Amino acid sequence: MKKDLFGKALLDYQNDNYTEDLITSTNISDEDELPLPYLFRDFKEMPKLEQKALKLSKGKTLDVGCGSGSHSLYLQEKEFEVKAIDISKGAIEVAKKRGVLNTEVLDILDETETFDTILLLMNGSGIFQELSQIATYLKHLKSLLNPKGQILIDSSDIKYMYQDEDGGLWIDTNANYYGELDYYLSYKKDHEEPMKWLYLDFDTLKLACESVGLQCEKVMDGKHFDYLAKLY
Ligand SMILES: C[S@@+](CC[C@H](N)C(=O)[O-])C[C@H]1O[C@@H](n2cnc3c(N)ncnc32)[C@H](O)[C@@H]1O
């Protein structure tokens, strides 16, 4: 996120300069709009999976990749002790302006405090970037858990994105794992450096968890191949 276009867009929205949405695309899909208001959603506008994750949260909670801080704000209003972190400076500036009290520009791998609940929401597995890095992230997340702590993460099985009109799959079995995508973001005609963004089917997440000694349970399925999982 070298240019922090994501943060710029959040700042524009927060400062009443909303004129355009973010444009996203991937190596396997065309351009799509990511509406800025969605990144400022309140509880009733959130997908059921996110609502469920907030309802299951307990104790001292870390919101990883908090964006504008929507999930943290909800928990803070419910008197939770919350910390919200993001690598985007613009996002953290916005989270602060919106009233998130404990928030910091920080990469999850540099976090050292421990928590009862760790939230990774809006395809939380994206932050792991690629399959070869999952173990590093999961081990680190595990080290940040208090006894009886939990990690709540959502992701999707994106196999459906490889389906052609006849229902056939065109996944190249010699290529990398099908959930590893190159992700492109642009905003107001400016292009962000390409990023890696990982979608995980539940079984792959569960296997990765087992390899680092974490239990992995599916909490619920979402509407479109997405799911919420609890790791502990
Ligand atoms: C899809 S956005 C989700 C934002 C927010 N959770 C929401 O649901 O609206 C992913 C966020 O993760 C942040 N991020 C990516 N890698 C990160 C890392 N290693 N540590 C902390 N935050 C990260 C990005 O800057 C971005 O704000």
PDB file of C-alpha atoms and ligand atoms in Angstrom:
ATOM      1  CA  MET A   1       0.000   0.000   0.000  1.00  0.00           C
ATOM      2  CA  LYS A   2       2.823   2.348  -0.911  1.00  0.00           C
ATOM      3  CA  LYS A   3       0.586   5.214  -2.018  1.00  0.00           C
ATOM      4  CA  ASP A   4      -2.074   4.510   0.605  1.00  0.00           C
ATOM      5  CA  LEU A   5      -4.899   5.162  -1.863  1.00  0.00           C
ATOM      6  CA  PHE A   6      -7.185   3.167   0.445  1.00  0.00           C
ATOM      7  CA  GLY A   7      -6.404   5.600   3.262  1.00  0.00           C
ATOM      8  CA  LYS A   8      -6.823   8.596   0.944  1.00  0.00           C
ATOM      9  CA  ALA A   9     -10.268   7.394  -0.073  1.00  0.00           C
ATOM     10  CA  LEU A  10     -11.293   6.883   3.567  1.00  0.00           C
ATOM     11  CA  LEU A  11     -10.010  10.362   4.440  1.00  0.00           C
ATOM     12  CA  ASP A  12     -11.924  11.927   1.537  1.00  0.00           C
ATOM     13  CA  TYR A  13     -15.137  10.262   2.668  1.00  0.00           C
ATOM     14  CA  GLN A  14     -14.581  11.276   6.287  1.00  0.00           C
ATOM     15  CA  ASN A  15     -13.827  14.877   5.266  1.00  0.00           C
ATOM     16  CA  ASP A  16     -16.993  15.201   3.121  1.00  0.00           C
ATOM     17  CA  ASN A  17     -15.024  15.025  -0.144  1.00  0.00           C
ATOM     18  CA  TYR A  18     -16.791  11.905  -1.443  1.00  0.00           C
ATOM     19  CA  THR A  19     -16.919  12.047  -5.240  1.00  0.00           C
ATOM     20  CA  GLU A  20     -15.705   8.622  -6.405  1.00  0.00           C
ATOM     21  CA  ASP A  21     -15.535   5.041  -5.209  1.00  0.00           C
ATOM     22  CA  LEU A  22     -12.458   2.810  -5.059  1.00  0.00           C
ATOM     23  CA  ILE A  23     -12.007   0.556  -8.110  1.00  0.00           C
ATOM     24  CA  THR A  24     -10.734  -2.960  -7.507  1.00  0.00           C
ATOM     25  CA  SER A  25      -9.813  -5.771  -9.873  1.00  0.00           C
ATOM     26  CA  THR A  26      -7.856  -9.003  -9.713  1.00  0.00           C
ATOM     27  CA  ASN A  27      -5.861 -11.211 -12.065  1.00  0.00           C
ATOM     28  CA  ILE A  28      -9.033 -13.300 -12.567  1.00  0.00           C
ATOM     29  CA  SER A  29     -11.771 -10.658 -12.459  1.00  0.00           C
ATOM     30  CA  ASP A  30     -12.711  -7.349 -14.052  1.00  0.00           C
ATOM     31  CA  GLU A  31     -13.046  -3.971 -12.442  1.00  0.00           C
ATOM     32  CA  ASP A  32     -15.537  -3.587  -9.654  1.00  0.00           C
ATOM     33  CA  GLU A  33     -16.519  -0.621  -7.511  1.00  0.00           C
ATOM     34  CA  LEU A  34     -15.905  -0.711  -3.778  1.00  0.00           C
ATOM     35  CA  PRO A  35     -18.352   1.915  -2.488  1.00  0.00           C
ATOM     36  CA  LEU A  36     -16.764   4.119   0.168  1.00  0.00           C
ATOM     37  CA  PRO A  37     -19.941   4.264   2.317  1.00  0.00           C
ATOM     38  CA  TYR A  38     -19.628   0.485   2.760  1.00  0.00           C
ATOM     39  CA  LEU A  39     -16.310   1.044   4.549  1.00  0.00           C
ATOM     40  CA  PHE A  40     -18.195   3.222   7.076  1.00  0.00           C
ATOM     41  CA  ARG A  41     -21.022   0.729   7.724  1.00  0.00           C
ATOM     42  CA  ASP A  42     -22.810   0.550  11.045  1.00  0.00           C
ATOM     43  CA  PHE A  43     -23.904  -2.660  12.750  1.00  0.00           C
ATOM     44  CA  LYS A  44     -27.218  -3.034  10.916  1.00  0.00           C
ATOM     45  CA  GLU A  45     -25.517  -2.576   7.515  1.00  0.00           C
ATOM     46  CA  MET A  46     -22.887  -5.238   8.239  1.00  0.00           C
ATOM     47  CA  PRO A  47     -23.094  -8.746   6.778  1.00  0.00           C
ATOM     48  CA  LYS A  48     -24.473 -11.358   9.199  1.00  0.00           C
ATOM     49  CA  LEU A  49     -20.996 -12.929   9.515  1.00  0.00           C
ATOM     50  CA  GLU A  50     -19.554  -9.680  10.832  1.00  0.00           C
ATOM     51  CA  GLN A  51     -22.506  -9.138  13.177  1.00  0.00           C
ATOM     52  CA  LYS A  52     -21.963 -12.648  14.512  1.00  0.00           C
ATOM     53  CA  ALA A  53     -18.238 -12.002  15.034  1.00  0.00           C
ATOM     54  CA  LEU A  54     -19.034  -8.851  17.024  1.00  0.00           C
ATOM     55  CA  LYS A  55     -21.628 -10.707  19.107  1.00  0.00           C
ATOM     56  CA  LEU A  56     -19.083 -13.458  19.888  1.00  0.00           C
ATOM     57  CA  SER A  57     -16.357 -10.992  20.875  1.00  0.00           C
ATOM     58  CA  LYS A  58     -15.376 -11.014  24.529  1.00  0.00           C
ATOM     59  CA  GLY A  59     -12.732  -9.356  26.686  1.00  0.00           C
ATOM     60  CA  LYS A  60      -9.860  -7.263  25.405  1.00  0.00           C
ATOM     61  CA  THR A  61     -10.220  -7.203  21.624  1.00  0.00           C
ATOM     62  CA  LEU A  62      -7.856  -6.470  18.727  1.00  0.00           C
ATOM     63  CA  ASP A  63      -9.353  -5.324  15.407  1.00  0.00           C
ATOM     64  CA  VAL A  64      -6.728  -6.224  12.789  1.00  0.00           C
ATOM     65  CA  GLY A  65      -6.816  -4.214   9.555  1.00  0.00           C
ATOM     66  CA  CYS A  66      -9.464  -2.002  11.104  1.00  0.00           C
ATOM     67  CA  GLY A  67      -9.913   0.337   8.125  1.00  0.00           C
ATOM     68  CA  SER A  68     -12.121   3.239   9.240  1.00  0.00           C
ATOM     69  CA  GLY A  69     -12.786   1.434  12.535  1.00  0.00           C
ATOM     70  CA  SER A  70     -16.441   0.427  12.091  1.00  0.00           C
ATOM     71  CA  HIS A  71     -16.158  -2.811  14.073  1.00  0.00           C
ATOM     72  CA  SER A  72     -14.065  -1.204  16.825  1.00  0.00           C
ATOM     73  CA  LEU A  73     -16.540   1.640  17.222  1.00  0.00           C
ATOM     74  CA  TYR A  74     -19.387  -0.818  17.758  1.00  0.00           C
ATOM     75  CA  LEU A  75     -17.438  -2.697  20.442  1.00  0.00           C
ATOM     76  CA  GLN A  76     -16.239   0.506  22.072  1.00  0.00           C
ATOM     77  CA  GLU A  77     -19.851   1.651  22.395  1.00  0.00           C
ATOM     78  CA  LYS A  78     -20.539  -1.657  24.157  1.00  0.00           C
ATOM     79  CA  GLU A  79     -17.806  -0.744  26.689  1.00  0.00           C
ATOM     80  CA  PHE A  80     -15.238  -3.246  25.341  1.00  0.00           C
ATOM     81  CA  GLU A  81     -11.521  -2.587  25.684  1.00  0.00           C
ATOM     82  CA  VAL A  82     -10.578  -2.404  21.990  1.00  0.00           C
ATOM     83  CA  LYS A  83      -7.379  -1.780  20.071  1.00  0.00           C
ATOM     84  CA  ALA A  84      -7.599  -1.104  16.329  1.00  0.00           C
ATOM     85  CA  ILE A  85      -4.552  -1.454  14.079  1.00  0.00           C
ATOM     86  CA  ASP A  86      -3.924  -0.985  10.376  1.00  0.00           C
ATOM     87  CA  ILE A  87      -0.898  -0.485   8.133  1.00  0.00           C
ATOM     88  CA  SER A  88      -2.719   2.376   6.376  1.00  0.00           C
ATOM     89  CA  LYS A  89      -1.905   5.773   7.903  1.00  0.00           C
ATOM     90  CA  GLY A  90      -4.995   7.301   6.336  1.00  0.00           C
ATOM     91  CA  ALA A  91      -7.208   4.572   7.802  1.00  0.00           C
ATOM     92  CA  ILE A  92      -5.859   5.170  11.313  1.00  0.00           C
ATOM     93  CA  GLU A  93      -6.311   8.925  10.948  1.00  0.00           C
ATOM     94  CA  VAL A  94      -9.944   8.279  10.033  1.00  0.00           C
ATOM     95  CA  ALA A  95     -10.467   5.745  12.828  1.00  0.00           C
ATOM     96  CA  LYS A  96      -9.173   8.369  15.292  1.00  0.00           C
ATOM     97  CA  LYS A  97     -11.420  11.066  13.845  1.00  0.00           C
ATOM     98  CA  ARG A  98     -14.399   8.732  14.161  1.00  0.00           C
ATOM     99  CA  GLY A  99     -13.625   8.276  17.846  1.00  0.00           C
ATOM    100  CA  VAL A 100     -11.687   5.008  18.131  1.00  0.00           C
ATOM    101  CA  LEU A 101      -9.692   5.646  21.298  1.00  0.00           C
ATOM    102  CA  ASN A 102      -6.895   3.088  21.084  1.00  0.00           C
ATOM    103  CA  THR A 103      -5.629   2.871  17.535  1.00  0.00           C
ATOM    104  CA  GLU A 104      -2.211   2.679  15.914  1.00  0.00           C
ATOM    105  CA  VAL A 105      -0.488   2.340  12.532  1.00  0.00           C
ATOM    106  CA  LEU A 106       0.912  -1.155  13.017  1.00  0.00           C
ATOM    107  CA  ASP A 107       1.489  -4.299  11.003  1.00  0.00           C
ATOM    108  CA  ILE A 108      -0.111  -7.294  12.734  1.00  0.00           C
ATOM    109  CA  LEU A 109       3.281  -9.031  12.707  1.00  0.00           C
ATOM    110  CA  ASP A 110       4.647  -6.186  14.888  1.00  0.00           C
ATOM    111  CA  GLU A 111       1.852  -6.396  17.482  1.00  0.00           C
ATOM    112  CA  THR A 112       3.072  -7.641  20.872  1.00  0.00           C
ATOM    113  CA  GLU A 113       0.166  -7.179  23.324  1.00  0.00           C
ATOM    114  CA  THR A 114      -2.107 -10.100  24.118  1.00  0.00           C
ATOM    115  CA  PHE A 115      -5.885 -10.264  23.679  1.00  0.00           C
ATOM    116  CA  ASP A 116      -8.979 -12.323  24.468  1.00  0.00           C
ATOM    117  CA  THR A 117     -10.438 -11.787  20.993  1.00  0.00           C
ATOM    118  CA  ILE A 118      -8.686 -11.019  17.712  1.00  0.00           C
ATOM    119  CA  LEU A 119     -10.900  -9.942  14.815  1.00  0.00           C
ATOM    120  CA  LEU A 120      -9.916 -10.189  11.140  1.00  0.00           C
ATOM    121  CA  LEU A 121     -12.950  -9.110   9.120  1.00  0.00           C
ATOM    122  CA  MET A 122     -13.878  -8.421   5.461  1.00  0.00           C
ATOM    123  CA  ASN A 123     -11.951 -11.381   4.101  1.00  0.00           C
ATOM    124  CA  GLY A 124      -9.588 -11.352   7.051  1.00  0.00           C
ATOM    125  CA  SER A 125      -7.376 -14.008   5.456  1.00  0.00           C
ATOM    126  CA  GLY A 126      -6.419 -11.434   2.797  1.00  0.00           C
ATOM    127  CA  ILE A 127      -3.808 -10.049   5.167  1.00  0.00           C
ATOM    128  CA  PHE A 128      -1.863 -13.354   4.996  1.00  0.00           C
ATOM    129  CA  GLN A 129      -1.256 -12.569   1.292  1.00  0.00           C
ATOM    130  CA  GLU A 130      -0.332 -16.050   0.101  1.00  0.00           C
ATOM    131  CA  LEU A 131      -0.528 -19.668   1.188  1.00  0.00           C
ATOM    132  CA  SER A 132       3.190 -19.893   1.990  1.00  0.00           C
ATOM    133  CA  GLN A 133       2.767 -17.155   4.630  1.00  0.00           C
ATOM    134  CA  ILE A 134      -0.263 -18.497   6.507  1.00  0.00           C
ATOM    135  CA  ALA A 135       1.777 -20.381   9.094  1.00  0.00           C
ATOM    136  CA  THR A 136       3.820 -17.255   9.928  1.00  0.00           C
ATOM    137  CA  TYR A 137       0.675 -15.189  10.491  1.00  0.00           C
ATOM    138  CA  LEU A 138      -1.225 -17.895  12.359  1.00  0.00           C
ATOM    139  CA  LYS A 139       1.691 -18.630  14.683  1.00  0.00           C
ATOM    140  CA  HIS A 140       2.038 -14.953  15.459  1.00  0.00           C
ATOM    141  CA  LEU A 141      -1.715 -14.511  16.015  1.00  0.00           C
ATOM    142  CA  LYS A 142      -1.677 -17.540  18.314  1.00  0.00           C
ATOM    143  CA  SER A 143       1.142 -15.957  20.366  1.00  0.00           C
ATOM    144  CA  LEU A 144      -1.092 -12.885  20.922  1.00  0.00           C
ATOM    145  CA  LEU A 145      -3.933 -14.887  22.498  1.00  0.00           C
ATOM    146  CA  ASN A 146      -4.626 -14.855  26.212  1.00  0.00           C
ATOM    147  CA  PRO A 147      -5.634 -18.223  27.752  1.00  0.00           C
ATOM    148  CA  LYS A 148      -9.108 -19.139  26.388  1.00  0.00           C
ATOM    149  CA  GLY A 149      -8.658 -16.456  23.722  1.00  0.00           C
ATOM    150  CA  GLN A 150     -10.148 -16.674  20.227  1.00  0.00           C
ATOM    151  CA  ILE A 151      -9.472 -15.459  16.708  1.00  0.00           C
ATOM    152  CA  LEU A 152     -12.564 -14.682  14.603  1.00  0.00           C
ATOM    153  CA  ILE A 153     -11.848 -14.547  10.885  1.00  0.00           C
ATOM    154  CA  ASP A 154     -13.971 -14.490   7.733  1.00  0.00           C
ATOM    155  CA  SER A 155     -12.995 -15.682   4.276  1.00  0.00           C
ATOM    156  CA  SER A 156     -14.500 -17.203   1.111  1.00  0.00           C
ATOM    157  CA  ASP A 157     -14.019 -20.211  -1.087  1.00  0.00           C
ATOM    158  CA  ILE A 158     -13.614 -18.434  -4.420  1.00  0.00           C
ATOM    159  CA  LYS A 159     -13.708 -21.574  -6.568  1.00  0.00           C
ATOM    160  CA  TYR A 160     -16.902 -20.146  -8.113  1.00  0.00           C
ATOM    161  CA  MET A 161     -14.839 -17.331  -9.680  1.00  0.00           C
ATOM    162  CA  TYR A 162     -13.205 -19.932 -11.919  1.00  0.00           C
ATOM    163  CA  GLN A 163     -16.495 -21.259 -13.245  1.00  0.00           C
ATOM    164  CA  ASP A 164     -17.248 -20.685 -16.932  1.00  0.00           C
ATOM    165  CA  GLU A 165     -20.749 -20.284 -18.377  1.00  0.00           C
ATOM    166  CA  ASP A 166     -21.223 -24.061 -18.768  1.00  0.00           C
ATOM    167  CA  GLY A 167     -20.425 -24.604 -15.103  1.00  0.00           C
ATOM    168  CA  GLY A 168     -16.961 -26.042 -15.853  1.00  0.00           C
ATOM    169  CA  LEU A 169     -13.992 -25.037 -13.718  1.00  0.00           C
ATOM    170  CA  TRP A 170     -10.846 -23.650 -15.360  1.00  0.00           C
ATOM    171  CA  ILE A 171      -8.543 -23.863 -12.360  1.00  0.00           C
ATOM    172  CA  ASP A 172      -4.974 -24.556 -13.468  1.00  0.00           C
ATOM    173  CA  THR A 173      -3.936 -27.363 -11.146  1.00  0.00           C
ATOM    174  CA  ASN A 174      -0.250 -26.678 -11.849  1.00  0.00           C
ATOM    175  CA  ALA A 175      -0.581 -23.098 -10.703  1.00  0.00           C
ATOM    176  CA  ASN A 176      -0.550 -21.814  -7.139  1.00  0.00           C
ATOM    177  CA  TYR A 177      -3.494 -22.278  -4.784  1.00  0.00           C
ATOM    178  CA  TYR A 178      -6.618 -20.859  -6.466  1.00  0.00           C
ATOM    179  CA  GLY A 179      -7.372 -18.449  -3.635  1.00  0.00           C
ATOM    180  CA  GLU A 180      -4.123 -16.512  -4.130  1.00  0.00           C
ATOM    181  CA  LEU A 181      -4.992 -13.405  -6.108  1.00  0.00           C
ATOM    182  CA  ASP A 182      -3.151 -10.378  -7.405  1.00  0.00           C
ATOM    183  CA  TYR A 183      -5.256  -7.469  -6.295  1.00  0.00           C
ATOM    184  CA  TYR A 184      -5.308  -4.061  -7.979  1.00  0.00           C
ATOM    185  CA  LEU A 185      -6.724  -0.937  -6.433  1.00  0.00           C
ATOM    186  CA  SER A 186      -7.229   2.444  -8.027  1.00  0.00           C
ATOM    187  CA  TYR A 187      -8.733   5.686  -6.842  1.00  0.00           C
ATOM    188  CA  LYS A 188      -9.292   8.919  -8.767  1.00  0.00           C
ATOM    189  CA  LYS A 189      -7.256   7.598 -11.722  1.00  0.00           C
ATOM    190  CA  ASP A 190      -4.250   6.775  -9.538  1.00  0.00           C
ATOM    191  CA  HIS A 191      -3.080   3.145  -9.287  1.00  0.00           C
ATOM    192  CA  GLU A 192      -1.852   1.445  -6.129  1.00  0.00           C
ATOM    193  CA  GLU A 193       1.061  -0.989  -6.308  1.00  0.00           C
ATOM    194  CA  PRO A 194      -0.319  -4.491  -6.951  1.00  0.00           C
ATOM    195  CA  MET A 195      -0.987  -6.458  -3.757  1.00  0.00           C
ATOM    196  CA  LYS A 196      -1.388 -10.123  -2.949  1.00  0.00           C
ATOM    197  CA  TRP A 197      -4.693 -10.995  -1.347  1.00  0.00           C
ATOM    198  CA  LEU A 198      -5.562 -14.486  -0.103  1.00  0.00           C
ATOM    199  CA  TYR A 199      -8.989 -16.128  -0.046  1.00  0.00           C
ATOM    200  CA  LEU A 200      -9.138 -19.437   1.825  1.00  0.00           C
ATOM    201  CA  ASP A 201     -11.630 -22.258   1.605  1.00  0.00           C
ATOM    202  CA  PHE A 202     -12.495 -23.579   5.056  1.00  0.00           C
ATOM    203  CA  ASP A 203     -10.639 -26.898   4.724  1.00  0.00           C
ATOM    204  CA  THR A 204      -7.382 -25.182   3.732  1.00  0.00           C
ATOM    205  CA  LEU A 205      -7.676 -22.789   6.673  1.00  0.00           C
ATOM    206  CA  LYS A 206      -8.399 -25.688   9.032  1.00  0.00           C
ATOM    207  CA  LEU A 207      -5.354 -27.637   7.811  1.00  0.00           C
ATOM    208  CA  ALA A 208      -3.120 -24.603   8.228  1.00  0.00           C
ATOM    209  CA  CYS A 209      -4.471 -24.064  11.739  1.00  0.00           C
ATOM    210  CA  GLU A 210      -3.837 -27.673  12.701  1.00  0.00           C
ATOM    211  CA  SER A 211      -0.243 -27.392  11.495  1.00  0.00           C
ATOM    212  CA  VAL A 212       0.414 -24.620  14.038  1.00  0.00           C
ATOM    213  CA  GLY A 213      -1.602 -26.166  16.874  1.00  0.00           C
ATOM    214  CA  LEU A 214      -4.755 -24.057  16.582  1.00  0.00           C
ATOM    215  CA  GLN A 215      -8.261 -25.524  16.646  1.00  0.00           C
ATOM    216  CA  CYS A 216     -10.464 -24.257  13.816  1.00  0.00           C
ATOM    217  CA  GLU A 217     -14.268 -24.351  13.885  1.00  0.00           C
ATOM    218  CA  LYS A 218     -16.712 -22.982  11.349  1.00  0.00           C
ATOM    219  CA  VAL A 219     -19.120 -20.648  13.142  1.00  0.00           C
ATOM    220  CA  MET A 220     -21.434 -19.996  10.219  1.00  0.00           C
ATOM    221  CA  ASP A 221     -21.721 -19.821   6.453  1.00  0.00           C
ATOM    222  CA  GLY A 222     -22.451 -16.537   4.727  1.00  0.00           C
ATOM    223  CA  LYS A 223     -24.625 -15.877   1.688  1.00  0.00           C
ATOM    224  CA  HIS A 224     -22.019 -16.338  -1.023  1.00  0.00           C
ATOM    225  CA  PHE A 225     -19.387 -19.034  -0.372  1.00  0.00           C
ATOM    226  CA  ASP A 226     -18.127 -17.002   2.589  1.00  0.00           C
ATOM    227  CA  TYR A 227     -17.881 -18.162   6.187  1.00  0.00           C
ATOM    228  CA  LEU A 228     -16.848 -17.110   9.676  1.00  0.00           C
ATOM    229  CA  ALA A 229     -14.368 -19.277  11.561  1.00  0.00           C
ATOM    230  CA  LYS A 230     -13.219 -19.349  15.151  1.00  0.00           C
ATOM    231  CA  LEU A 231      -9.630 -20.333  15.921  1.00  0.00           C
ATOM    232  CA  TYR A 232      -8.480 -21.080  19.454  1.00  0.00           C
TER     233      TYR A 232
HETATM  234  C1  LIG B   1     -10.476  -5.151   3.209  1.00  0.00           C
HETATM  235  S1  LIG B   1      -9.836  -3.913   4.304  1.00  0.00           S
HETATM  236  C2  LIG B   1     -10.933  -4.181   5.669  1.00  0.00           C
HETATM  237  C3  LIG B   1     -11.132  -2.979   6.543  1.00  0.00           C
HETATM  238  C4  LIG B   1     -12.077  -3.169   7.728  1.00  0.00           C
HETATM  239  N1  LIG B   1     -11.721  -4.322   8.554  1.00  0.00           N
HETATM  240  C5  LIG B   1     -13.507  -3.287   7.277  1.00  0.00           C
HETATM  241  O1  LIG B   1     -14.086  -4.386   7.436  1.00  0.00           O
HETATM  242  O2  LIG B   1     -14.084  -2.309   6.776  1.00  0.00           O
HETATM  243  C6  LIG B   1      -8.299  -4.658   4.848  1.00  0.00           C
HETATM  244  C7  LIG B   1      -7.478  -3.757   5.766  1.00  0.00           C
HETATM  245  O3  LIG B   1      -6.339  -4.482   6.253  1.00  0.00           O
HETATM  246  C8  LIG B   1      -5.225  -3.627   6.306  1.00  0.00           C
HETATM  247  N2  LIG B   1      -4.006  -4.463   6.356  1.00  0.00           N
HETATM  248  C9  LIG B   1      -3.455  -5.172   5.347  1.00  0.00           C
HETATM  249  N3  LIG B   1      -2.365  -5.832   5.760  1.00  0.00           N
HETATM  250  C10 LIG B   1      -2.218  -5.573   7.094  1.00  0.00           C
HETATM  251  C11 LIG B   1      -1.291  -5.991   8.093  1.00  0.00           C
HETATM  252  N4  LIG B   1      -0.272  -6.797   7.791  1.00  0.00           N
HETATM  253  N5  LIG B   1      -1.451  -5.534   9.353  1.00  0.00           N
HETATM  254  C12 LIG B   1      -2.477  -4.703   9.665  1.00  0.00           C
HETATM  255  N6  LIG B   1      -3.397  -4.262   8.749  1.00  0.00           N
HETATM  256  C13 LIG B   1      -3.281  -4.708   7.480  1.00  0.00           C
HETATM  257  C14 LIG B   1      -5.397  -2.762   5.075  1.00  0.00           C
HETATM  258  O4  LIG B   1      -4.658  -1.551   5.160  1.00  0.00           O
HETATM  259  C15 LIG B   1      -6.909  -2.527   5.060  1.00  0.00           C
HETATM  260  O5  LIG B   1      -7.291  -1.383   5.774  1.00  0.00           O
END
